[in-house]
Tab-separated table of C-alpha atoms in Angstrom:
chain	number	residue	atom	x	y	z
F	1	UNK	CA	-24.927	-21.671	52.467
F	2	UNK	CA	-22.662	-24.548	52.094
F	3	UNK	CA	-19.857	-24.871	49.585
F	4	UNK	CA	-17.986	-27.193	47.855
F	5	UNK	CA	-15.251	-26.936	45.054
F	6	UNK	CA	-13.917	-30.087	42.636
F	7	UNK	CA	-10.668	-29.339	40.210
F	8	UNK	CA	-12.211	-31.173	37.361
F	9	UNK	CA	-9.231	-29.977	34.767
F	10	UNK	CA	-6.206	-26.896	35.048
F	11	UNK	CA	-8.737	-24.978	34.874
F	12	UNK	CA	-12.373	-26.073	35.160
F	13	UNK	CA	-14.425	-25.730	38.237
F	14	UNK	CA	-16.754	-27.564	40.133
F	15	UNK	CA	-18.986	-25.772	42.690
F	16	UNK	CA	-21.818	-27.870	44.654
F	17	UNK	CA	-23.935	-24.740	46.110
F	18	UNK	CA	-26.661	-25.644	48.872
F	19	UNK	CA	-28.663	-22.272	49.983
F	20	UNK	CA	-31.050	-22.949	52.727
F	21	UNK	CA	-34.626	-23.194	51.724
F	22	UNK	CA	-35.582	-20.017	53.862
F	23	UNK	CA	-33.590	-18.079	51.973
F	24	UNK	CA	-35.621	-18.932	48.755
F	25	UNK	CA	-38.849	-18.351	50.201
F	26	UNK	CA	-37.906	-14.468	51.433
F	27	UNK	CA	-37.200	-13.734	48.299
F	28	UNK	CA	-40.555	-15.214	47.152
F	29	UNK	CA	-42.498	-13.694	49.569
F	30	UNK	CA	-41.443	-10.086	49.352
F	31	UNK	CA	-42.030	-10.455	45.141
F	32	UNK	CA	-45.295	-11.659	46.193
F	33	UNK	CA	-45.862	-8.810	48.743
F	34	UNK	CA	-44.571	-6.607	46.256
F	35	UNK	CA	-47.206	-7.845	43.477
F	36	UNK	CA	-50.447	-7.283	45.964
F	37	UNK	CA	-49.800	-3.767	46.268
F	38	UNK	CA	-50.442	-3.152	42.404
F	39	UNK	CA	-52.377	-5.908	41.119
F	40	UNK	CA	-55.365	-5.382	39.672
F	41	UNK	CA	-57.923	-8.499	39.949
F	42	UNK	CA	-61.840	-8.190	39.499
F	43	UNK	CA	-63.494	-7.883	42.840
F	44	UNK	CA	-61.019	-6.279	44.730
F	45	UNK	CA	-59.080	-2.560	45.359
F	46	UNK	CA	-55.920	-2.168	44.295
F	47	UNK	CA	-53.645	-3.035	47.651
F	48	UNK	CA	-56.101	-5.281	48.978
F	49	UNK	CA	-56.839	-8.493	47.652
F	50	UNK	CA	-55.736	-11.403	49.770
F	51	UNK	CA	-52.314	-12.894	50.081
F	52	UNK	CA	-54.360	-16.316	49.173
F	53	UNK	CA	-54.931	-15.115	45.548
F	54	UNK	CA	-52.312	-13.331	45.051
F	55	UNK	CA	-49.926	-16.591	46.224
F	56	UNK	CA	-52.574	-18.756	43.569
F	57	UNK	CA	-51.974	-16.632	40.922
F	58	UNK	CA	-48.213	-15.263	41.184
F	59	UNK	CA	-46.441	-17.441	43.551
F	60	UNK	CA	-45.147	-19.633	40.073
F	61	UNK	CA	-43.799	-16.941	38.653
F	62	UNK	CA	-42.338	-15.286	41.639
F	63	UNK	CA	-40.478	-18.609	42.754
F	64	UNK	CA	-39.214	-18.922	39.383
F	65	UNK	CA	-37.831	-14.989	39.594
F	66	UNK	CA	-36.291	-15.648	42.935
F	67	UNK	CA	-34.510	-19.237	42.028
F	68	UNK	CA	-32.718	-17.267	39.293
F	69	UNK	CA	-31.440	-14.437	41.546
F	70	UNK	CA	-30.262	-16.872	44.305
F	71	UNK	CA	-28.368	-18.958	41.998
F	72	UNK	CA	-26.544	-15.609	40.019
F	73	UNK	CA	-26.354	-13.726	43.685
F	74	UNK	CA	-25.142	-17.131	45.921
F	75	UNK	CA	-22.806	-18.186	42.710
F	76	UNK	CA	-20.909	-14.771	43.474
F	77	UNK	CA	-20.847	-15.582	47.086
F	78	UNK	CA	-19.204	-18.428	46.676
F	79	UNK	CA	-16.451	-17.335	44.205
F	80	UNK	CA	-15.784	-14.783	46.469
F	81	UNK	CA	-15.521	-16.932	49.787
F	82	UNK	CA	-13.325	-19.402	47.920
F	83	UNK	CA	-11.604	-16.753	46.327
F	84	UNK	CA	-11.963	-17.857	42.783
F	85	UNK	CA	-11.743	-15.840	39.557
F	86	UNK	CA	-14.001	-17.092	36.983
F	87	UNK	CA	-13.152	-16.846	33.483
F	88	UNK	CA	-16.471	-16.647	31.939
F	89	UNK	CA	-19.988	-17.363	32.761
F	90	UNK	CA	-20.430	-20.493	34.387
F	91	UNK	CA	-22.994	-24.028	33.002
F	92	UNK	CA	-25.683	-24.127	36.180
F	93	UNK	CA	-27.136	-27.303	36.749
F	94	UNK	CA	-29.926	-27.624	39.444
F	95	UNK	CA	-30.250	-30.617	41.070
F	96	UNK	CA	-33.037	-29.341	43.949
F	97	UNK	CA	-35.497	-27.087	43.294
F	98	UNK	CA	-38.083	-28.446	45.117
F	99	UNK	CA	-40.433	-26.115	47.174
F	100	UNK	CA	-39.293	-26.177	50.881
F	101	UNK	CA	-36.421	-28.089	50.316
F	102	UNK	CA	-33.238	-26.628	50.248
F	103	UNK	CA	-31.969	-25.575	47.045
F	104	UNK	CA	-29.256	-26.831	45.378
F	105	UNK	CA	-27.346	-26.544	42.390
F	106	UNK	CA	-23.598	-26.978	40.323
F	107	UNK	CA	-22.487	-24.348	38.763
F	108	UNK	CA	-19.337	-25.415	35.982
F	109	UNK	CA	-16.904	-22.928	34.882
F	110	UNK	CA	-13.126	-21.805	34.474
F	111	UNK	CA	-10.822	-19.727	36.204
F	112	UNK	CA	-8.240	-17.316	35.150
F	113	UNK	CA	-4.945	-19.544	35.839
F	114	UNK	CA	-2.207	-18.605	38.306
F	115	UNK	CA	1.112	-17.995	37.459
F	116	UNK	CA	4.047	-15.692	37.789
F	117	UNK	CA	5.827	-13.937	34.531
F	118	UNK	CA	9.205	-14.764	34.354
F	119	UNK	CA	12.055	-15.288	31.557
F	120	UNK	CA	13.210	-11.963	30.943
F	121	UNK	CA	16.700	-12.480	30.810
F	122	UNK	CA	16.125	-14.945	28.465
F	123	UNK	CA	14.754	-12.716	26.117
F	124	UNK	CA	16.806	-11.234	22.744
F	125	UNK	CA	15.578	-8.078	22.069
F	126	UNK	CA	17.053	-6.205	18.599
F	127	UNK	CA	16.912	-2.606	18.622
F	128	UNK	CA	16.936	-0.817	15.567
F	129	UNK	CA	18.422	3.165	15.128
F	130	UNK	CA	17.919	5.243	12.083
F	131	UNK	CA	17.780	8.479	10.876
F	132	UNK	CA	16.292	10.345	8.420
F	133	UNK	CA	18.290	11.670	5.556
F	134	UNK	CA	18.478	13.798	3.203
F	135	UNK	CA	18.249	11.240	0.320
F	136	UNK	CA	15.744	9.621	2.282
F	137	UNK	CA	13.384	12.621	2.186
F	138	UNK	CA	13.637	13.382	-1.645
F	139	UNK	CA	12.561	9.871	-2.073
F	140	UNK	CA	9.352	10.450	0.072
F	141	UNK	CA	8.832	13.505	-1.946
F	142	UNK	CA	8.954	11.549	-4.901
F	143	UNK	CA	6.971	8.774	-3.339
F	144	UNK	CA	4.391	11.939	-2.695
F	145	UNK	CA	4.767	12.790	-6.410
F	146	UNK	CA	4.119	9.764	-8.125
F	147	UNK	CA	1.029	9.223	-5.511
F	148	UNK	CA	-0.495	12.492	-7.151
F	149	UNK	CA	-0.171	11.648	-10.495
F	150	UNK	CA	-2.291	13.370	-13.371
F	151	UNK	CA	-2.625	11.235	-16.726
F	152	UNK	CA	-2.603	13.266	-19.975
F	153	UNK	CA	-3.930	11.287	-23.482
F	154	UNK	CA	-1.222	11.122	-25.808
F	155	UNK	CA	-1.016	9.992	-29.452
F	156	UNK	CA	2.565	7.715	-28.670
F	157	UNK	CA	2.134	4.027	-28.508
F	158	UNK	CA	1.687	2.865	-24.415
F	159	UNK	CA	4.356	1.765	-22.504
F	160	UNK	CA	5.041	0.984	-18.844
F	161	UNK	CA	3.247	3.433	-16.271
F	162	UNK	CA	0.766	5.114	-19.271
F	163	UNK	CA	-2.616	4.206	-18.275
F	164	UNK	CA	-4.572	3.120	-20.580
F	165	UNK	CA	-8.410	2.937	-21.040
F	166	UNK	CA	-9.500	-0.456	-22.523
F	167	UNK	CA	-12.678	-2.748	-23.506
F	168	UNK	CA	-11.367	-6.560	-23.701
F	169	UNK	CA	-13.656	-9.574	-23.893
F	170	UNK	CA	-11.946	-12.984	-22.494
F	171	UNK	CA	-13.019	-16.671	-23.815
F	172	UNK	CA	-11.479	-19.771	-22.016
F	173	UNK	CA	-11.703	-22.986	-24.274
F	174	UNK	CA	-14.046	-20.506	-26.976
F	175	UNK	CA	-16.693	-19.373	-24.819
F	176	UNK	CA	-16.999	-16.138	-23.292
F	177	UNK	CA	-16.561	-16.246	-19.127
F	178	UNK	CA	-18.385	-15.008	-16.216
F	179	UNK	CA	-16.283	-12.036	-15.288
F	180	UNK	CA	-13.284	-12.425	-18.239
F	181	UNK	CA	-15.179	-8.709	-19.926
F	182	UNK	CA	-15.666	-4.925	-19.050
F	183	UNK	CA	-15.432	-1.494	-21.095
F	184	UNK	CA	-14.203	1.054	-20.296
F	185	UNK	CA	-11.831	0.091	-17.862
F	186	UNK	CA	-8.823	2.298	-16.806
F	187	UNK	CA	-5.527	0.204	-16.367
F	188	UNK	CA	-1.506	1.288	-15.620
F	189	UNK	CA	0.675	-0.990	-17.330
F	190	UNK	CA	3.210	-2.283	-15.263
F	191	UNK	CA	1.141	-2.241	-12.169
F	192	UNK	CA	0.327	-6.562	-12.203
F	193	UNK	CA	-3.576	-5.744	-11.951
F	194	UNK	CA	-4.476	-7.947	-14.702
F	195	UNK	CA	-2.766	-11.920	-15.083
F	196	UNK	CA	0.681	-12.547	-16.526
F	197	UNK	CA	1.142	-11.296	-19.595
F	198	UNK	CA	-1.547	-9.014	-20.521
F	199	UNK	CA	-0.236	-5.998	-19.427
F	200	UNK	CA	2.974	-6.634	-21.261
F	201	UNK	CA	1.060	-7.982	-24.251
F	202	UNK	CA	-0.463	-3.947	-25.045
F	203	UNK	CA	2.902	-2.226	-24.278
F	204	UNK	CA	3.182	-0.657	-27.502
F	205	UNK	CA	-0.697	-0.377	-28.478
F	206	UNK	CA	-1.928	3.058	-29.834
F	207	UNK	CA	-5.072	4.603	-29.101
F	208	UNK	CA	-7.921	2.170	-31.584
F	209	UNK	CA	-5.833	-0.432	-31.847
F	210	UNK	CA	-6.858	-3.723	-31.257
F	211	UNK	CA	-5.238	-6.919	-29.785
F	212	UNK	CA	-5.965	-10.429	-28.939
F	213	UNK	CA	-3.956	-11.775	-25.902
F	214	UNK	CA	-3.258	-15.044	-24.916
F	215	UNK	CA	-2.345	-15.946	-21.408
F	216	UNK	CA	-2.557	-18.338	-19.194
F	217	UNK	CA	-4.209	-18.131	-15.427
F	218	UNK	CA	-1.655	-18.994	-12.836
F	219	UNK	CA	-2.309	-22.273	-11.253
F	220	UNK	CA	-3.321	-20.621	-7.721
F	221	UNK	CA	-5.518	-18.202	-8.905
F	222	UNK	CA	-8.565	-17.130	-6.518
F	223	UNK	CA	-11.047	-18.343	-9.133
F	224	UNK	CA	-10.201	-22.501	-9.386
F	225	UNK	CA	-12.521	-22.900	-12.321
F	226	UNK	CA	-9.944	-20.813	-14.533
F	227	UNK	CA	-6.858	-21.650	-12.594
F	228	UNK	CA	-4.138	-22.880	-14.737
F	229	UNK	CA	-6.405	-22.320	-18.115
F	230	UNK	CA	-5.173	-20.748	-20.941
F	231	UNK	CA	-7.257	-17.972	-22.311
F	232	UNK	CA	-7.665	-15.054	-25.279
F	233	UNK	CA	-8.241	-11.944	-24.666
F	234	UNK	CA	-9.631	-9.820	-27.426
F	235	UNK	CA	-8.827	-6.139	-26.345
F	236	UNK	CA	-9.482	-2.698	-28.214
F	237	UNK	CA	-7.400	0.540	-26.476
F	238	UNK	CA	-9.512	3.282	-26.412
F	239	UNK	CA	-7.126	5.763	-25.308
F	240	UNK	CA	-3.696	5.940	-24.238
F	241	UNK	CA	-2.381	8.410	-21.273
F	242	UNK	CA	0.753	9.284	-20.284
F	243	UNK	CA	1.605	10.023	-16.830
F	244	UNK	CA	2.420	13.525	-15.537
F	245	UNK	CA	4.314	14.490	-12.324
F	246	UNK	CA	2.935	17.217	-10.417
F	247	UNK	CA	5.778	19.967	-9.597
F	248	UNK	CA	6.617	20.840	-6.022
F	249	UNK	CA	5.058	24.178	-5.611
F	250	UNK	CA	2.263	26.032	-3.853
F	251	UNK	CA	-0.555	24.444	-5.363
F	252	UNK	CA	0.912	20.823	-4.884
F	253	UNK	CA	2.277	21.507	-1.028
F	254	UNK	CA	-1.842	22.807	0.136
F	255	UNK	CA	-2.695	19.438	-0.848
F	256	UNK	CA	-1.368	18.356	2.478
F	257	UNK	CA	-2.582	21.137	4.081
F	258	UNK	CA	0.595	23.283	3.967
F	259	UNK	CA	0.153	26.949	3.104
F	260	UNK	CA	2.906	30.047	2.273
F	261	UNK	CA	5.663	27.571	4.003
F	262	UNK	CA	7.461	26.614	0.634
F	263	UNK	CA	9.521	24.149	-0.506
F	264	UNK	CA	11.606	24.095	2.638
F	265	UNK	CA	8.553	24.432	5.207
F	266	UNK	CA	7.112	21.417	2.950
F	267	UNK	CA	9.900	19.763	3.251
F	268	UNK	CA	10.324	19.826	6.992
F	269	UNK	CA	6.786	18.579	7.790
F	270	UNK	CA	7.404	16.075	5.465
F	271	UNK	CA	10.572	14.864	7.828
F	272	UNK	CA	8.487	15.299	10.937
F	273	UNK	CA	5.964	13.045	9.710
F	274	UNK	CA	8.597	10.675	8.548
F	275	UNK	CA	10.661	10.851	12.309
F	276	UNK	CA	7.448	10.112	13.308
F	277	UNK	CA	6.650	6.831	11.536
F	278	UNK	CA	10.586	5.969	12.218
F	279	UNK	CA	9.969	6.125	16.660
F	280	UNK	CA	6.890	3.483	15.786
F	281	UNK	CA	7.900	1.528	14.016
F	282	UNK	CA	11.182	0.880	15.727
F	283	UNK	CA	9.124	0.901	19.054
F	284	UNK	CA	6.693	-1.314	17.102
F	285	UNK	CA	9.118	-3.479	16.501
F	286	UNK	CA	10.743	-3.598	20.046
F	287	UNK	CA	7.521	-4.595	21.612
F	288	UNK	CA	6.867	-7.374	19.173
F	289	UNK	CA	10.138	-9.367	19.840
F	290	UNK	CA	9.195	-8.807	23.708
F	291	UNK	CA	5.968	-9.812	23.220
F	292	UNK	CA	7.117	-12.781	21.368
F	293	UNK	CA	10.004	-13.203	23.996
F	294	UNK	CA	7.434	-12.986	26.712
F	295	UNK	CA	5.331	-15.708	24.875
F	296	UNK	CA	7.801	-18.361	24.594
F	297	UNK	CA	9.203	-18.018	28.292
F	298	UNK	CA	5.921	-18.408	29.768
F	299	UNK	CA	3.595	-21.572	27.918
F	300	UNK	CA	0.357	-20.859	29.457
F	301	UNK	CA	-2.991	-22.860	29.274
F	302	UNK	CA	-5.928	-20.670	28.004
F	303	UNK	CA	-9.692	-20.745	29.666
F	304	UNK	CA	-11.785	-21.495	26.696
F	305	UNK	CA	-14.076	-19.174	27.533
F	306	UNK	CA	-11.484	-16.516	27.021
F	307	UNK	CA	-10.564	-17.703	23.789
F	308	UNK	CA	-13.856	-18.532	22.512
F	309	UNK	CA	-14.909	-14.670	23.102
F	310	UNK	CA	-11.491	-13.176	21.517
F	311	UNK	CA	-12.683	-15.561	18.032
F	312	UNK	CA	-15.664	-14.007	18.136
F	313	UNK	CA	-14.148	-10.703	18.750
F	314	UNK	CA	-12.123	-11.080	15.771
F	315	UNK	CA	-14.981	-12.440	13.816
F	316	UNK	CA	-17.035	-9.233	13.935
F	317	UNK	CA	-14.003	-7.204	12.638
F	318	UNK	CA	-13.465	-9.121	9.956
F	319	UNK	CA	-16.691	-8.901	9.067
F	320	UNK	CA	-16.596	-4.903	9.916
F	321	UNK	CA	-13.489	-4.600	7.814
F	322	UNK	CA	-14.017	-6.621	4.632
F	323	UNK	CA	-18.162	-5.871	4.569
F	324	UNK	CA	-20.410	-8.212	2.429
F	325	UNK	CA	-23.601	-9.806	3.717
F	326	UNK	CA	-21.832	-12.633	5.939
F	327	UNK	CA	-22.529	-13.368	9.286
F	328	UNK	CA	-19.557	-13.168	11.887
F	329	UNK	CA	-20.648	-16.790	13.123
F	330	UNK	CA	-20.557	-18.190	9.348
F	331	UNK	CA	-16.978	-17.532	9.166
F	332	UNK	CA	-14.962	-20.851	10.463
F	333	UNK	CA	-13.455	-20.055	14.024
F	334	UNK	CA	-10.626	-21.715	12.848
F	335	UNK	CA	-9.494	-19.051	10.898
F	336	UNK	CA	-8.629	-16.829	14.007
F	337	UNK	CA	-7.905	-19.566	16.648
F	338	UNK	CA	-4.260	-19.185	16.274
F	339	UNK	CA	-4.328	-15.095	16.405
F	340	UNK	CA	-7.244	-15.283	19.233
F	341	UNK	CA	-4.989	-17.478	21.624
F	342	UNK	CA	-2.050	-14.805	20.796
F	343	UNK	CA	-4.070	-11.820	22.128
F	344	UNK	CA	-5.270	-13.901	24.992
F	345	UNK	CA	-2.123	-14.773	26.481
F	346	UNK	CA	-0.627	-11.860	25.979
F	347	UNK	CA	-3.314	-10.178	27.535
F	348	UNK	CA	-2.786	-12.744	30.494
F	349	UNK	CA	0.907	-12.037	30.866
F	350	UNK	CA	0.783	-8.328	30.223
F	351	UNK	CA	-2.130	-7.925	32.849
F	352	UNK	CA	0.356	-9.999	35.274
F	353	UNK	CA	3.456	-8.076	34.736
F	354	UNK	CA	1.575	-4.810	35.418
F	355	UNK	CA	-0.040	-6.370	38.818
F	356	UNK	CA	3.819	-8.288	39.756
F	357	UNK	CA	5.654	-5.030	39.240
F	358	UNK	CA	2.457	-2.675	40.320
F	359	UNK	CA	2.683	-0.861	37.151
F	360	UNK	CA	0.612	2.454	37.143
F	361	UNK	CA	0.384	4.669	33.380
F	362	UNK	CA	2.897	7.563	33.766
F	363	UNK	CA	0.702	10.587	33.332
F	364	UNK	CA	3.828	12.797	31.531
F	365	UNK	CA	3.868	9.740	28.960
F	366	UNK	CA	0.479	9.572	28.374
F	367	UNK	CA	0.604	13.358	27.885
F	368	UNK	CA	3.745	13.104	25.394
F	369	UNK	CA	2.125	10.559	23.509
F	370	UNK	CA	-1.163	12.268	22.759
F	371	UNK	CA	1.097	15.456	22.328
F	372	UNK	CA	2.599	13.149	19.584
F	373	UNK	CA	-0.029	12.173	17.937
F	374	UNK	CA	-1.563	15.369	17.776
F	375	UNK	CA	1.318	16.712	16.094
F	376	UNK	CA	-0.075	15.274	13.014
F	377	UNK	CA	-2.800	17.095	12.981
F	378	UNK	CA	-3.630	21.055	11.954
F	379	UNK	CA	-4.986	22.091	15.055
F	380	UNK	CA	-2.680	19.666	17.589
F	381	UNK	CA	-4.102	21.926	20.799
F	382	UNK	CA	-7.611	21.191	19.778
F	383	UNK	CA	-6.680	17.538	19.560
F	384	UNK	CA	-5.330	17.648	23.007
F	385	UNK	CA	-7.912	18.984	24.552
F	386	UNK	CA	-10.628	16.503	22.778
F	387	UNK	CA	-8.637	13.381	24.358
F	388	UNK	CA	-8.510	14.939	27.930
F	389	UNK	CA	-12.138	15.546	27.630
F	390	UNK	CA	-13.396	12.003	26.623
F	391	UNK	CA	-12.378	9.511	28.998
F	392	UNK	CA	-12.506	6.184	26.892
F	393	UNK	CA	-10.491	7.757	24.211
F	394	UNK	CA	-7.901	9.208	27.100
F	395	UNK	CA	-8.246	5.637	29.065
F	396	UNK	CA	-6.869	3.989	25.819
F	397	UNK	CA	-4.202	6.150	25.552
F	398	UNK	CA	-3.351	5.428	29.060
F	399	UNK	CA	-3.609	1.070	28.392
F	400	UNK	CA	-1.191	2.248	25.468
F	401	UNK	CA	1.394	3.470	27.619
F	402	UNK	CA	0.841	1.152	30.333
F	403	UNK	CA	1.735	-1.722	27.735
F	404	UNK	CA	5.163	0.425	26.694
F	405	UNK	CA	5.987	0.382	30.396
F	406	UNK	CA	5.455	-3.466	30.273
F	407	UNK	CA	8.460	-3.860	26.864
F	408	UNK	CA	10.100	-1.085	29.256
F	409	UNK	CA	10.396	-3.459	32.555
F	410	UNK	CA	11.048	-6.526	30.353
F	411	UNK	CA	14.179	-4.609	28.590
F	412	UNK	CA	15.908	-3.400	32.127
F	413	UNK	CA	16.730	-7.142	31.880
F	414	UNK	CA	16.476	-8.654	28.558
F	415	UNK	CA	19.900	-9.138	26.333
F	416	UNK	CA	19.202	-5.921	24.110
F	417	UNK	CA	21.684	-5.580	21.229
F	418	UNK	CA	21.645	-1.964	19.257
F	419	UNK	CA	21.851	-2.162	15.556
F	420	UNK	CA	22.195	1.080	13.108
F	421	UNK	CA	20.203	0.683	9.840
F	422	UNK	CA	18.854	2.418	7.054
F	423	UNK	CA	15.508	4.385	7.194
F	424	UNK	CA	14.199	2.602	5.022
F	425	UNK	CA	15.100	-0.481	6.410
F	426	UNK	CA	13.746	0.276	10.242
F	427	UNK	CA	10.310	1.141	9.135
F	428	UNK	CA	9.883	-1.796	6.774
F	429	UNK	CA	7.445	-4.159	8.387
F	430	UNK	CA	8.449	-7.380	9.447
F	431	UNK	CA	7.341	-10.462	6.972
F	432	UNK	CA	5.429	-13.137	8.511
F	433	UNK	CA	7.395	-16.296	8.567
F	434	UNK	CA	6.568	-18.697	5.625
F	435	UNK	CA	4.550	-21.915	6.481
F	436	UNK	CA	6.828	-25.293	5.811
């Protein structure tokens, strides 16, 4: 077999592959030797009709079989001998195919590129440290509260936070809209559901009453044949309901699946579950400024084939996660470009720091973590056991803590500055910067 390779771009490859015509017809032969001992033709037994027929009849189909294995079997040859590492599947072009000839074909593709990881030093790194206090956890039980809320009908006029069950008919320029009426519709005042000013234009309605509204759509509204227009909304309040706090007792507490503990025994799984959102997101928030560091100190170029499979990765969850009738491929792979080449880098440099510093998952951290998240649970032995008894789910665990061991290596010698802040400030999430 004879070889040759041409750097056609960074990345792209060009293999000439020549496999010696013997080679092709071996293969044919034994799939024809392999069709005479079962094929069943008119005249003869099964096993022995002549080679001469059976060549007549199969041998087209057979040479086609064994052209396609050489070329996927002799393409891995090659890569291997010239010690390439293909990033996708590669474009084959034949250029000989003739029978008795030799065969010979390109085969176009990327490779994963080469490089080493380096920068850490020049990496910031922020690290947050909080606690959890006591005003801090009678917020969350408020927070807990107000989530629960029961609404009683009252006979008082509405104000902020009642809810408030409503018909309302809308008309932009005097004619009714597609979409602009319902009945029957429960809405909290105060809670920016409905377009400026109509929730504050029924604070103040009684149960029967009705009002006509007029508001305007905001000028970027989702809809763009009503953005900017003003409208009326004619709306009758069917009832008006006041909202009621549920206490902190027995009844509320088994809610959350906390029995005979009381108040205190509420209250300290409620601070469990809040030290526990307070370690991720302040290691959530470590890894993403070393991830980010780790970005900017290393600029490399991305096979498209890579990126191309990460869009459509990202395609089918979006479809997955916001449903309707779409096809992934409808939506415009421009829309996840930017996020796709992220994750593919990322995935590039991560996979390189583990191989530069031959990074293994530490078996007592994968154990501590699924020990962690367990401890959310009712049962947290059970949940142990079900993650050391399915592999997938326990392998990714272990890429998990493989990936903290990366932000771990990168922080022995990135400038790390320790900051003490608020609870509430360490697990707020970070905004996305704001487009020019």
């Amino acid at each position: 077999m004879q070889v040759s390779v041409e750097n056609t771009s960074a990345l792209e490859r060009r293999m000439s592959i020549t496999v010696p015509a013997e080679r092709i017809e071996t293969q044919v032969n034994k799939r024809l030797q392999q069709t005479a001992q079962k094929a069943k033709i008119p005249g003869f037994r099964p096993g022995k009709v002549p080679m001469s027929v059976i060549r007549q009849r199969y041998e087209a189909d057979a040479r086609q079989e064994a052209v396609g294995d050489v070329i996927q079997s002799s393409f891995y040859e090659a890569v291997v001998e010239q010690k390439l590492n293909p990033a996708g599947a590669p474009s084959v072009e034949p250029k000989v195919l003739e029978k008795g000839k030799d065969l010979e074909f390109v085969a176009t593709f990327e490779v994963f590129p080469e490089f080493t990881v380096a920068g850490f030093e020049s990496i910031a790194v922020e690290r947050l440290s909080a606690d959890v206090s006591d005003a801090d956890l009678d917020k969350m039980l408020d927070i807990l509260r107000k989530q629960n809320t029961r609404f009683e009908v009252t006979e008082r006029a509405a104000q902020n936070e009642d809810q408030l069950n409503i018909d309302f008919v809308g008309k932009v320029d005097g004619e009714v809209f597609a979409g602009g009426s319902a009945k029957a519709t429960q809405l909290v005042l105060g809670s920016g559901r409905m377009i400026p000013g109509f929730e504050d234009g029924l604070v103040g309605a009684k149960a029967g009453e009705e009002r006509v509204l007029n508001v305007t759509f905001p000028e970027d509204y989702q809809n763009l044949d009503l953005a900017g227009k003003a409208a009326e909304f004619t709306v009758t309040v069917n009832s008006v309901s006041e909202p009621k706090l549920p206490e902190l007792n027995e009844e509320f507490f088994a809610q959350f699946g906390i029995k005979e503990a009381g108040l205190e025994g509420f209250r300290t799984e409620v601070r469990k579950n809040m030290e526990r959102e307070l370690r991720q997101a302040i290691k959530s928030k470590v890894k993403n400024q070393v991830m980010d560091g780790l970005l900017a100190s290393n600029p490399i170029e991305v096979p498209k084939a890579l990126l191309d499979n990460e869009v459509n990765r990202l395609r089918v969850q979006a479809v997955q996660q916001f449903g309707g009738n779409i096809k992934p491929d409808q939506l415009p792979a421009e829309l996840f470009e930017e996020q796709a080449k992220r994750r593919v880098v990322l995935g590039l440099i991560v996979a390189e720091v583990v191989k530069q510093f031959e990074l293994k998952p530490d078996e007592a951290r994968v154990r501590e973590l699924i020990q962690e998240m367990a401890s959310a649970y009712q049962e947290p032995e059970q949940v142990v056991s079900w993650y050391y008894k399915n592999d997938q789910q326990l392998n990714e665990v272990r890429s998990v803590v493989l990936e903290e061991q990366v932000v771990d290596t990168v922080l022995q010698k990135a400038s790390v500055t320790d900051k003490a802040v608020s609870y509430e400030e360490a697990v707020k999430p970070v905004e996305a910067p704001q487009a020019d």
